[in-house]
Structures are given as structure tokens and as C-alpha cells.
Short mmCIF file of C-alpha atoms in Angstrom, two decimals:
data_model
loop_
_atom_site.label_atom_id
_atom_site.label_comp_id
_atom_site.label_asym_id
_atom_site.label_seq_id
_atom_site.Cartn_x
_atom_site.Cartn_y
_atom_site.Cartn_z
CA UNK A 1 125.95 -1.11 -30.66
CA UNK A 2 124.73 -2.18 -27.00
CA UNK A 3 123.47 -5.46 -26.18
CA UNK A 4 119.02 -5.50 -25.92
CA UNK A 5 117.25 -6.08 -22.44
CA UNK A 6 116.13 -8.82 -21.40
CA UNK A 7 117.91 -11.61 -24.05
CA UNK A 8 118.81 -14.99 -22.47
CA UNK A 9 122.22 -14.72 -24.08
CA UNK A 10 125.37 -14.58 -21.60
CA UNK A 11 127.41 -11.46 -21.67
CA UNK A 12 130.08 -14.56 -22.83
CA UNK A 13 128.42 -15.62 -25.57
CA UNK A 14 127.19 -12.29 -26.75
CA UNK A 15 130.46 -10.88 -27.05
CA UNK A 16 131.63 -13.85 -28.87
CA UNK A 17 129.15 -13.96 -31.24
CA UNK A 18 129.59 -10.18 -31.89
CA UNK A 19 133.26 -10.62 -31.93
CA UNK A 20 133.08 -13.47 -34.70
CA UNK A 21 130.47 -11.64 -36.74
CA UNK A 22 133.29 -8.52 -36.57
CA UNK A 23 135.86 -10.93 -38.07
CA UNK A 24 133.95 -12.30 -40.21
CA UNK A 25 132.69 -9.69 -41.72
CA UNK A 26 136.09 -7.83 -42.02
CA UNK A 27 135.47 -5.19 -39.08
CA UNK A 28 138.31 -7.06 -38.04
CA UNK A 29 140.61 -8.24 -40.52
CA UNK A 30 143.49 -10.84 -40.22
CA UNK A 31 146.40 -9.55 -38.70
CA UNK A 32 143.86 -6.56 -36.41
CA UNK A 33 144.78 -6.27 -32.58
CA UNK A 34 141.90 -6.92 -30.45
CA UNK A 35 141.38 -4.37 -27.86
CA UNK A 36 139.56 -5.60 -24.83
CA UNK A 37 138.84 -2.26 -23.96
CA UNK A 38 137.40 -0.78 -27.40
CA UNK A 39 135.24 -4.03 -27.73
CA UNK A 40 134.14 -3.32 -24.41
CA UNK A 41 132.86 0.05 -24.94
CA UNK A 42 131.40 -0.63 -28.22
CA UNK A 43 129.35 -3.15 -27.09
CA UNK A 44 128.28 -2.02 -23.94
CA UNK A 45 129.43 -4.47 -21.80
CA UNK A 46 132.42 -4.61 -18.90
CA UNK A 47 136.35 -6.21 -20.17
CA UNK A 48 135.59 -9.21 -18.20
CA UNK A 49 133.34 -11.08 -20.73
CA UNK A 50 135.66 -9.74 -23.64
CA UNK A 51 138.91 -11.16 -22.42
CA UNK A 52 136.88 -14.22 -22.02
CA UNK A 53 135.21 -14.33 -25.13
CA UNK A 54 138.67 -13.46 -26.88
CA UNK A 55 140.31 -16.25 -24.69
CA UNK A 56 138.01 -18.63 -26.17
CA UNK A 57 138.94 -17.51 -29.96
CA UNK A 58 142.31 -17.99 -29.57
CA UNK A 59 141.66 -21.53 -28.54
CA UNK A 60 139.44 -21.92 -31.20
CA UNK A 61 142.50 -20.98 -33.70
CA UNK A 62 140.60 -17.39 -34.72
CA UNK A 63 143.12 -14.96 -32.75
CA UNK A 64 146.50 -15.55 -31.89
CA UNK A 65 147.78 -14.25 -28.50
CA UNK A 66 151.19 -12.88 -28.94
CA UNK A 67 153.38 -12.35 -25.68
CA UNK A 68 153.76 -8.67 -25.21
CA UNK A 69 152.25 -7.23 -27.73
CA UNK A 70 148.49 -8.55 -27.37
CA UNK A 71 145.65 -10.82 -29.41
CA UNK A 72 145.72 -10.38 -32.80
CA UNK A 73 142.91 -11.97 -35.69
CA UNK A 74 144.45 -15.23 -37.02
CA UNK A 75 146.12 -15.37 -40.60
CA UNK A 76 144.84 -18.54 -42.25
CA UNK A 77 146.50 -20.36 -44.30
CA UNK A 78 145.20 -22.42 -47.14
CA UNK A 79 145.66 -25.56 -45.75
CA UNK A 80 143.47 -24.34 -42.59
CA UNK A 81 140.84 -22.89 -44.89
CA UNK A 82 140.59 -26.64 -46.74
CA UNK A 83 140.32 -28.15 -43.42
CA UNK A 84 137.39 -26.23 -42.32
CA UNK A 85 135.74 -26.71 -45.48
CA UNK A 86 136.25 -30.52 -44.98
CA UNK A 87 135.07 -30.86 -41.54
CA UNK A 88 131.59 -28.51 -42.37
CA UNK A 89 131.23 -30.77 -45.50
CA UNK A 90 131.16 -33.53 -42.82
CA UNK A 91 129.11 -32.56 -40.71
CA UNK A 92 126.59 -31.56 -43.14
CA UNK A 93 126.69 -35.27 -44.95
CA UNK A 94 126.27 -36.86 -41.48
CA UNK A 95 122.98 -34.48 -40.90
CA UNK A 96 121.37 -34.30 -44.19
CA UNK A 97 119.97 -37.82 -43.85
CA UNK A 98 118.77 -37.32 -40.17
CA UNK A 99 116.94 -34.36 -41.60
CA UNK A 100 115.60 -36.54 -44.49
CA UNK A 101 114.51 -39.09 -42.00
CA UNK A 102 113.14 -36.25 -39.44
CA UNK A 103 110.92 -34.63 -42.10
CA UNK A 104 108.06 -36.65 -41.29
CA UNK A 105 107.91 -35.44 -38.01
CA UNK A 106 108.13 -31.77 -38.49
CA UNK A 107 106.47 -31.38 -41.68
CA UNK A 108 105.83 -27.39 -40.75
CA UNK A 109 109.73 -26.51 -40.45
#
């Protein structure tokens, strides 16, 4: 898959996004080294934006870098997996009644 012409999306946050789609949806399983070099080529882009993208994941807790032997998808555990849900279950209590309260002014949403 290549990137599409002409999006506003950084080369940065496209590969991230693709990246995170791939682990979520198992391309890339827990435990799977990430290649900088295969992501590269399959999606069309140059390693410099991939090792940055994957940089980012690992500080987000997604990948692990492991000295010498590369960047591997994170293993979560369940107490990481509860923690998650709690802080999406947060943020979606603080915005449902800012939506409530915003309805009025974009009834066509």
C-alpha cells in the first residue's frame, strides 16, 4: 500500500497511523519485530519517517526497543489493558456532556 497524492497528512503521522492500524489489527502481533526497512517499502515512504513514527510508539508504551536486537510490539499486561480502558472511560464521561450541551449548535452533525 503507498500513501495517495496530495493528502495533508505528514509522512510522520501517516506512518504512524498505518503502523497502529497494523498492530491493531494483528498485522503485527505482540511480541513482532518492527523492521524500519520492510515498513518502509510497504508503504512507500523513505526509513526516516518510520524510525520516527516507531520512536514515538515506544514512548507511547506500544513497542518496546530492546538494545541489540531491535523494536518489538509491546506485550500488555492486564493491568495495562484496565488502565486504558479507565482513562478512555474518562475521557468519554468528561465529553459526553459538552456534546449534550453542544448539540444545539450543530444540530446537522
Amino acid at each position: 500500500m503507498t500513501r495517495a497524492a496530495g493528502q495533508d497528512e505528514s509522512l510522520l503521522d501517516y506512518a504512524l497511523r498505518e503502523i497502529k492500524t497494523r498492530i491493531q489489527n494483528g498485522t503485527y502481533p505482540p511480541g513482532t519485530k518492527l523492521s524500519t526497512q520492510e515498513i518502509s517499502d510497504s508503504l512507500g515512504i523513505s526509513r526516516t519517517p518510520v524510525v520516527a513514527a516507531i520512536n514515538r510508539l515506544v514512548a507511547q508504551g506500544v513497542a518496546e526497543a530492546i538494545p541489540r536486537r531491535g523494536t518489538i510490539v509491546a506485550r500488555l499486561n492486564g493491568r495495562q489493558i484496565k488502565d486504558m480502558i479507565d482513562v478512555r472511560r474518562m475521557i468519554e464521561e468528561f465529553a459526553i456532556p459538552l456534546a449534550i450541551k453542544n448539540i444545539d449548535f450543530y444540530p446537522s452533525i
